Short mmCIF file of C-alpha atoms and ligand atoms in Angstrom, two decimals:
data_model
loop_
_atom_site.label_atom_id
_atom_site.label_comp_id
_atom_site.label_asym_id
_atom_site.label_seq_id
_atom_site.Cartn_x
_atom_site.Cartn_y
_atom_site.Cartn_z
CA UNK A 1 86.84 53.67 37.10
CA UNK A 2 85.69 50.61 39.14
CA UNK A 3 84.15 51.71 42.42
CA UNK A 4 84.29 49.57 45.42
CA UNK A 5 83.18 50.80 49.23
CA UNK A 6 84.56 50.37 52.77
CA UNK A 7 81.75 50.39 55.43
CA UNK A 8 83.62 51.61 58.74
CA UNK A 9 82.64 50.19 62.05
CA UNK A 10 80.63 53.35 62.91
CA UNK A 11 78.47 53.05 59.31
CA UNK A 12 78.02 49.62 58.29
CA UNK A 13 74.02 49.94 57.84
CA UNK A 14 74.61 53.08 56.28
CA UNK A 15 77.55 52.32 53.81
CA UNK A 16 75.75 48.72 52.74
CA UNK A 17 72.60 50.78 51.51
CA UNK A 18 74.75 53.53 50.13
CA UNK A 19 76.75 50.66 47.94
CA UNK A 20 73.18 49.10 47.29
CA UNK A 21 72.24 52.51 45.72
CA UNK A 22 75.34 52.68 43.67
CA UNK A 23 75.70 49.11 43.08
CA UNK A 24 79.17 48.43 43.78
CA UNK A 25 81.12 45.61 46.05
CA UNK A 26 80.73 46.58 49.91
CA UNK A 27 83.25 45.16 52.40
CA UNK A 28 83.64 45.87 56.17
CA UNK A 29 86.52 46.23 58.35
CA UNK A 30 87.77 44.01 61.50
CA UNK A 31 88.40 46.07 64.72
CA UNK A 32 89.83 45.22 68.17
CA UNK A 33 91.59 47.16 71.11
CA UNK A 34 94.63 46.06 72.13
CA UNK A 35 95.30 45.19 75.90
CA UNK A 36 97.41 48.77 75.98
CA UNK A 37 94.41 50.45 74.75
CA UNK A 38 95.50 50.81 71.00
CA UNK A 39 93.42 50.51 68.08
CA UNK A 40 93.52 48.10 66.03
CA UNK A 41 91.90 47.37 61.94
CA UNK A 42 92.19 45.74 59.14
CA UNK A 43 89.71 45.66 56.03
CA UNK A 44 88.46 42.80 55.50
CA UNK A 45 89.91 41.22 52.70
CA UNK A 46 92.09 38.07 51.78
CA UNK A 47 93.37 39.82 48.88
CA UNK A 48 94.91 43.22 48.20
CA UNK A 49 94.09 43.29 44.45
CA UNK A 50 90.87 44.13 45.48
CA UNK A 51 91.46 47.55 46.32
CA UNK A 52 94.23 48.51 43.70
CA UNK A 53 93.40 51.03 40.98
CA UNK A 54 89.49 51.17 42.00
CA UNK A 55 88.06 54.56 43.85
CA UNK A 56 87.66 53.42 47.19
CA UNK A 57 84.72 55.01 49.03
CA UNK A 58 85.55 54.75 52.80
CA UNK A 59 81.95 55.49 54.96
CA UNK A 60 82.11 56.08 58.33
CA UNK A 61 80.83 58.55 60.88
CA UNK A 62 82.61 59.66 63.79
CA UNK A 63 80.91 59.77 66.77
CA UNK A 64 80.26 58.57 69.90
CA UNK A 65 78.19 55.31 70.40
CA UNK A 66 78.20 52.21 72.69
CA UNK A 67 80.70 50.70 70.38
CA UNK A 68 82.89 53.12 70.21
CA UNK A 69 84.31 56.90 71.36
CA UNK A 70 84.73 59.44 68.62
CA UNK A 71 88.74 58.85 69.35
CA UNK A 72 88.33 55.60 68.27
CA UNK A 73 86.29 56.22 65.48
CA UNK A 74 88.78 58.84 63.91
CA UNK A 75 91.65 56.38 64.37
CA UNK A 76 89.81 54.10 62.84
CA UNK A 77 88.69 56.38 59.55
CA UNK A 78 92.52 57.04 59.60
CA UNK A 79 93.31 53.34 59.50
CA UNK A 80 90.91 52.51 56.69
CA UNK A 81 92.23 55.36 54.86
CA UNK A 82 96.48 54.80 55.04
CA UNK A 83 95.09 50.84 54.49
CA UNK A 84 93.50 51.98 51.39
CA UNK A 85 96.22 53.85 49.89
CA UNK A 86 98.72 51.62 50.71
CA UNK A 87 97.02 49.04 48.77
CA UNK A 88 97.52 51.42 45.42
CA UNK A 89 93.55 52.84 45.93
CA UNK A 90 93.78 55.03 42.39
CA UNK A 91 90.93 57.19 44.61
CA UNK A 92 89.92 57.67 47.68
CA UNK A 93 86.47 59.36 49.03
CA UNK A 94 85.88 59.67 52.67
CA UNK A 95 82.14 59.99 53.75
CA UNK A 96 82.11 61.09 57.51
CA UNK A 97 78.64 62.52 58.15
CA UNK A 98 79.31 63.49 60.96
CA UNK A 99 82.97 64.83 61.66
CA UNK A 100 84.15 64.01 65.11
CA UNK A 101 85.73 67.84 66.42
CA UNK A 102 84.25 69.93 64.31
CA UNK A 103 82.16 71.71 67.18
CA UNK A 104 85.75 72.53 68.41
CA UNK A 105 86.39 75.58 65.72
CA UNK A 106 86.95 78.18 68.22
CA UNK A 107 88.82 79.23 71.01
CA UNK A 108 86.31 80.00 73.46
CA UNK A 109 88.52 80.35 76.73
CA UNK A 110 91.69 81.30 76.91
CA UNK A 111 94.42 78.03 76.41
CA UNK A 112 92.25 76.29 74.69
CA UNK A 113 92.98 74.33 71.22
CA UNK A 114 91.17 75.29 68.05
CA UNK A 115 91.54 70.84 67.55
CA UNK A 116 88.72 70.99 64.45
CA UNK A 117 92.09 72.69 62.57
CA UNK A 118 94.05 69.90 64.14
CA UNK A 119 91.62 67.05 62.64
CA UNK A 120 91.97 68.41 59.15
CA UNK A 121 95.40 68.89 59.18
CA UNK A 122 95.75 65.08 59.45
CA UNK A 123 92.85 64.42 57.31
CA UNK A 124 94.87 66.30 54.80
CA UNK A 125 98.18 64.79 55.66
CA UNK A 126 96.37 61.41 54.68
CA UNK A 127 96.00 62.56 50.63
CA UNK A 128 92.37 61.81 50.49
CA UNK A 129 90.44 63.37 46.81
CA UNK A 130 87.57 64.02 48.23
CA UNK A 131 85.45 64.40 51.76
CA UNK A 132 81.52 64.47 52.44
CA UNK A 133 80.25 65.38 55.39
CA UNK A 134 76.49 66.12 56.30
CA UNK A 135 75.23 69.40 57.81
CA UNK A 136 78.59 70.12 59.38
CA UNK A 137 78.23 72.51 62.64
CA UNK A 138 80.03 75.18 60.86
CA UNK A 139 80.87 74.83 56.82
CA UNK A 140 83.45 77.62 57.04
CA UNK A 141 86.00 75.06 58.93
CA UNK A 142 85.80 72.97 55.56
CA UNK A 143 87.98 75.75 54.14
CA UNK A 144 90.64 73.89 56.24
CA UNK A 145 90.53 70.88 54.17
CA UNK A 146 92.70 71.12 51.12
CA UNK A 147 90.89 68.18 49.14
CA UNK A 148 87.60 68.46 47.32
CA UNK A 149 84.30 68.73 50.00
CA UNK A 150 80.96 69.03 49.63
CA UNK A 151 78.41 69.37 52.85
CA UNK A 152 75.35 66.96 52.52
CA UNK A 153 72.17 68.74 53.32
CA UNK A 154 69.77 66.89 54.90
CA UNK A 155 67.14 68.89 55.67
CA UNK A 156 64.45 68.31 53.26
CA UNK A 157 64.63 64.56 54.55
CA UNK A 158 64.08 65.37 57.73
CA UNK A 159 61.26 67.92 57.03
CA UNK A 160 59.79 65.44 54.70
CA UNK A 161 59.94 62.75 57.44
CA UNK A 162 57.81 65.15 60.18
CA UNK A 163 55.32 66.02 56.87
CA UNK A 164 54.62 62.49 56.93
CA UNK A 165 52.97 62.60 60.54
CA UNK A 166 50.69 64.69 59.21
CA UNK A 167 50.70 68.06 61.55
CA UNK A 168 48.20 70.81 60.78
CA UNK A 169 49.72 74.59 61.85
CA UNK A 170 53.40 74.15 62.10
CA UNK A 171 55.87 76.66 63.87
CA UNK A 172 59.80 75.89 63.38
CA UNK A 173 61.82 76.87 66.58
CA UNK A 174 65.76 77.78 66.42
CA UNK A 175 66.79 76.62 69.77
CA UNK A 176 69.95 79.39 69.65
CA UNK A 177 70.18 82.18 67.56
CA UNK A 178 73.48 81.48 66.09
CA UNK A 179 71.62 78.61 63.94
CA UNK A 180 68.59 81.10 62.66
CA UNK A 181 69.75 81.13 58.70
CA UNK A 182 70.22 77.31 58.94
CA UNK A 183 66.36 76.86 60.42
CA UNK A 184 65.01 78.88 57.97
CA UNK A 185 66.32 77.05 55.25
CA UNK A 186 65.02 73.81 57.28
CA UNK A 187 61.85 75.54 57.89
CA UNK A 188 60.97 76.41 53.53
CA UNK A 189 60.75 72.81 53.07
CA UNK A 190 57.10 73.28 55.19
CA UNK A 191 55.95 75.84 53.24
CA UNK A 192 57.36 79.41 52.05
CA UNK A 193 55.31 80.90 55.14
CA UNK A 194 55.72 78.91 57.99
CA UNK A 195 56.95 80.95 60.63
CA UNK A 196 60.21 80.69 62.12
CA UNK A 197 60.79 81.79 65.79
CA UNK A 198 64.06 81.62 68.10
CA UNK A 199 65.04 81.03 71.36
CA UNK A 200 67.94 82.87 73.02
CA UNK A 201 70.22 79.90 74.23
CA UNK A 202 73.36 80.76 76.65
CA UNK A 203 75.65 78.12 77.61
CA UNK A 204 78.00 79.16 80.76
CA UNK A 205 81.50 78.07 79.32
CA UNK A 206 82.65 76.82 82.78
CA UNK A 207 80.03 74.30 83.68
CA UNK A 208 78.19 73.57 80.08
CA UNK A 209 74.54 74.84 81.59
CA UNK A 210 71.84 76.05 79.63
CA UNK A 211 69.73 78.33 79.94
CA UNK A 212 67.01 79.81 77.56
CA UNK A 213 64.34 82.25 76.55
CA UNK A 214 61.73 82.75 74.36
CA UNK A 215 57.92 83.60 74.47
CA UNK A 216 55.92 83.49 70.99
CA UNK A 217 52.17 82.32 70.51
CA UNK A 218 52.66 78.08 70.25
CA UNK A 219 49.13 77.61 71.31
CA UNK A 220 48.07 74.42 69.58
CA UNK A 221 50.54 74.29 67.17
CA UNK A 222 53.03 71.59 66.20
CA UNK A 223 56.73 72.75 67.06
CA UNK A 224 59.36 71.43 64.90
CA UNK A 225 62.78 72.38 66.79
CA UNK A 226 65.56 71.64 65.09
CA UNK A 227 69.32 71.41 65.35
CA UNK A 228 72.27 69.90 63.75
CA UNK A 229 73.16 67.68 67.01
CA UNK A 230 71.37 66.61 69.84
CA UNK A 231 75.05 65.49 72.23
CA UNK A 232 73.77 65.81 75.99
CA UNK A 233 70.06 66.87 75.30
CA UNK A 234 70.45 69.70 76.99
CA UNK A 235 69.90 72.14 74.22
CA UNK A 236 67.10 70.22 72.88
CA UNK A 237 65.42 69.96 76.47
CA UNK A 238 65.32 73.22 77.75
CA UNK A 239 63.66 73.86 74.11
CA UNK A 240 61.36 71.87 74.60
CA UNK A 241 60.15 72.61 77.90
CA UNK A 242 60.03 76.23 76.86
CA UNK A 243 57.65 75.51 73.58
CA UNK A 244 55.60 73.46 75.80
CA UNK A 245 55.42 76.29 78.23
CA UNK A 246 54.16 78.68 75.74
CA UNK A 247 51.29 76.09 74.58
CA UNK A 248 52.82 73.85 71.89
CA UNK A 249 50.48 71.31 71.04
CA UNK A 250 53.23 68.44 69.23
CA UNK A 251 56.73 68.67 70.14
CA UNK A 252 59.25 67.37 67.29
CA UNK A 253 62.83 67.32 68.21
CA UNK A 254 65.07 67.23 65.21
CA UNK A 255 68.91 66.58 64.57
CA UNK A 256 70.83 65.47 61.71
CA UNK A 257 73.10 64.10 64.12
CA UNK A 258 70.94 62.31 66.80
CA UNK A 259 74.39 61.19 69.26
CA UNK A 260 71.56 60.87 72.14
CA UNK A 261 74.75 61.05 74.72
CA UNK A 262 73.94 59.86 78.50
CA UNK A 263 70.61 60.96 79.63
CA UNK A 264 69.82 62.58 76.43
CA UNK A 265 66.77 60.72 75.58
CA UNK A 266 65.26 60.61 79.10
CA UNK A 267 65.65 64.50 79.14
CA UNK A 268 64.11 64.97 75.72
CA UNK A 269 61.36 62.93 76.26
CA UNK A 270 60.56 63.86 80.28
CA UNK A 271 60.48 67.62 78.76
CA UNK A 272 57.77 67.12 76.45
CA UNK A 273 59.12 65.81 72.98
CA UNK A 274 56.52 63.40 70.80
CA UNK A 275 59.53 61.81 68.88
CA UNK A 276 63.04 62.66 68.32
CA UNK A 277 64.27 62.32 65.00
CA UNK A 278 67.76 62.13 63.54
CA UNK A 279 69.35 60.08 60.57
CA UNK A 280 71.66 57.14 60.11
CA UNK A 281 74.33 59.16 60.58
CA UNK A 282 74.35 58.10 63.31
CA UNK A 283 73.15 54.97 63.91
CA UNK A 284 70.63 54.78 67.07
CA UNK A 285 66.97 54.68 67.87
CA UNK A 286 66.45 57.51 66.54
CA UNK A 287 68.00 57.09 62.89
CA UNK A 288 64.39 57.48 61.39
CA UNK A 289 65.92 58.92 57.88
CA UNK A 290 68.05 57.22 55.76
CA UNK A 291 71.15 59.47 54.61
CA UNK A 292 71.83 56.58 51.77
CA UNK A 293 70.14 57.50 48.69
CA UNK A 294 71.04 61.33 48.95
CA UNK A 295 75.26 60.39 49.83
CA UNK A 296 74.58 57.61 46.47
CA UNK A 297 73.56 60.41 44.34
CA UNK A 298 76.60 62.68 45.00
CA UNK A 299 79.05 59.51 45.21
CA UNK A 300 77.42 58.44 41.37
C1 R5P B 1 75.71 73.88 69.34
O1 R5P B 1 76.01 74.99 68.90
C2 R5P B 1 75.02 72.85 68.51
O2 R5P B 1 74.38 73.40 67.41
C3 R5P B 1 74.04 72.04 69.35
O3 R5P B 1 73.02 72.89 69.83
C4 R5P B 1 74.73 71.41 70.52
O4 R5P B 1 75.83 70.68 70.06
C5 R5P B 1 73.81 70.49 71.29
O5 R5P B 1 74.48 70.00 72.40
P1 R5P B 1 73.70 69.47 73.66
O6 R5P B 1 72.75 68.43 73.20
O7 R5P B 1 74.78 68.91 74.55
O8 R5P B 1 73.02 70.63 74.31
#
């Protein structure tokens, strides 16, 4: 079947190399607010034929940037997709790398919503055949989707990316301990014996501080922390300043999904970090690693 791809407002550098890899007809969309505040799109297309009876591939993360809130973005994936199938779309793919919500699995405190279950519920209302996301915070919530789904992994990209700088002795930090499993998968793609330590993160529920601890041996060694999102910094910060305090030598901080919120950058960088690295997922100064090729070969 003939393939053709949507790049979404929040992707377009990312969805024009991922249709480079595959080959296929890109197009973009056209977005405005109205004066109420609503959103508006429309693909970008003179004719509808163009979209009947192909798979559409519809790329575009959700969330927050300059040009646009992670409301926005989701109202816009759910645009492009009724647009899409309204047009007769034979299939439909969604790539979201990053899925706007899906931190929100849990009730933490009491009245709260468990809104990831909320997301999905419209995602499925929409009919979609398949969804990709990358690294997703937790996998199990993809359970909630009643389409096909497959979770991207990206972290032998981004471990390949900090082997390219070269480090000597390299120590992977967890920066909580809820993520240990996930950083020692990241942390094999240095080497089956490169040691793995973790730092104890709390987060007071009320107010959203952090606080941390840790002690291990990071005397002239390279630190590698990684994490699936770097949002306010904080995480990432207090990390930081804590492998610096026990002697770190290089200070990597690494995130799949870079959103670099507010102050994040200044906090990352006044702590003690050499270069923060995330991927186009989301698409800032720090998108140092191109998500295309490996989203191509599971779109092919
Ligand atoms: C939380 O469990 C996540 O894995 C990240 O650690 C968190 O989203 C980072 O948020 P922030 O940058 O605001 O500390």
């Amino acid at each position: 079947m003939e393939k053709i791809l949507i790049a979404g407002p929040a992707s377009q550098i990312l969805g024009v190399k991922i249709a480079h890899e595959l080959d296929i007809n890109v197009i973009n969309a056209e977005v405005k607010r109205f004066p109420d505040g609503e959103n508006y799109l429309r693909i970008n297309l003179e004719n509808e034929t163009l979209i009947a009876d192909k798979e559409v591939i519809i790329v575009q993360s959700t969330g927050p940037s300059a040009s646009g809130d992670q409301n926005s973005r989701l109202m816009e994936l759910f645009m492009m997709i009724d647009s899409v199938k309204r047009m007769g779309a034979a299939k439909t793919i969604v790539v979201a790398p990053y899925l706007a919500y899906a931190r929100q699995d849990k009730v933490f405190r009491p009245g709260e919503s468990q809104f990831a279950n909320v997301i999905f519920g419209i995602i499925n209302s929409l009919g979609i055949d398949a969804l990709y996301v990358v690294d997703i915070h937790a996998p199990e919530v993809l359970d909630w989707c009643t389409c096909k789904t497959i979770n991207i992994d990206s972290m032998k990209l981004l471990a390949d990316y900090v082997k390219s700088k070269g480090q000597n002795e390299i120590v992977v930090i967890s920066p909580d301990k809820g993520a240990i499993e996930r950083t020692k998968a990241f942390a094999k793609h240095f080497g089956e014996n490169v040691p793995v330590e973790v730092f104890e993160k709390a987060r007071d529920l009320k107010t959203g501080e952090i606080e941390m601890a840790g002690s291990s041996n990071l005397k002239d060694k390279d630190v590698v922390i990684a994490d699936d999102i770097i949002a306010s910094g904080g995480t990432m910060a207090t990390a930081i300043k804590l492998a610096r305090e026990n002697g770190a030598k290089n200070v990597y901080a690494v995130a799949t999904h870079a959103l670099l919120l507010e102050q994040a950058k200044f906090r990352i960088l006044d702590a003690g970090a050499d270069e923060i690295i995330g991927t186009d997922s989301i698409d800032n100064e720090a998108s140092k690693v191109s998500l295309a090729k490996i989203i191509a070969d599971y779109l092919k």
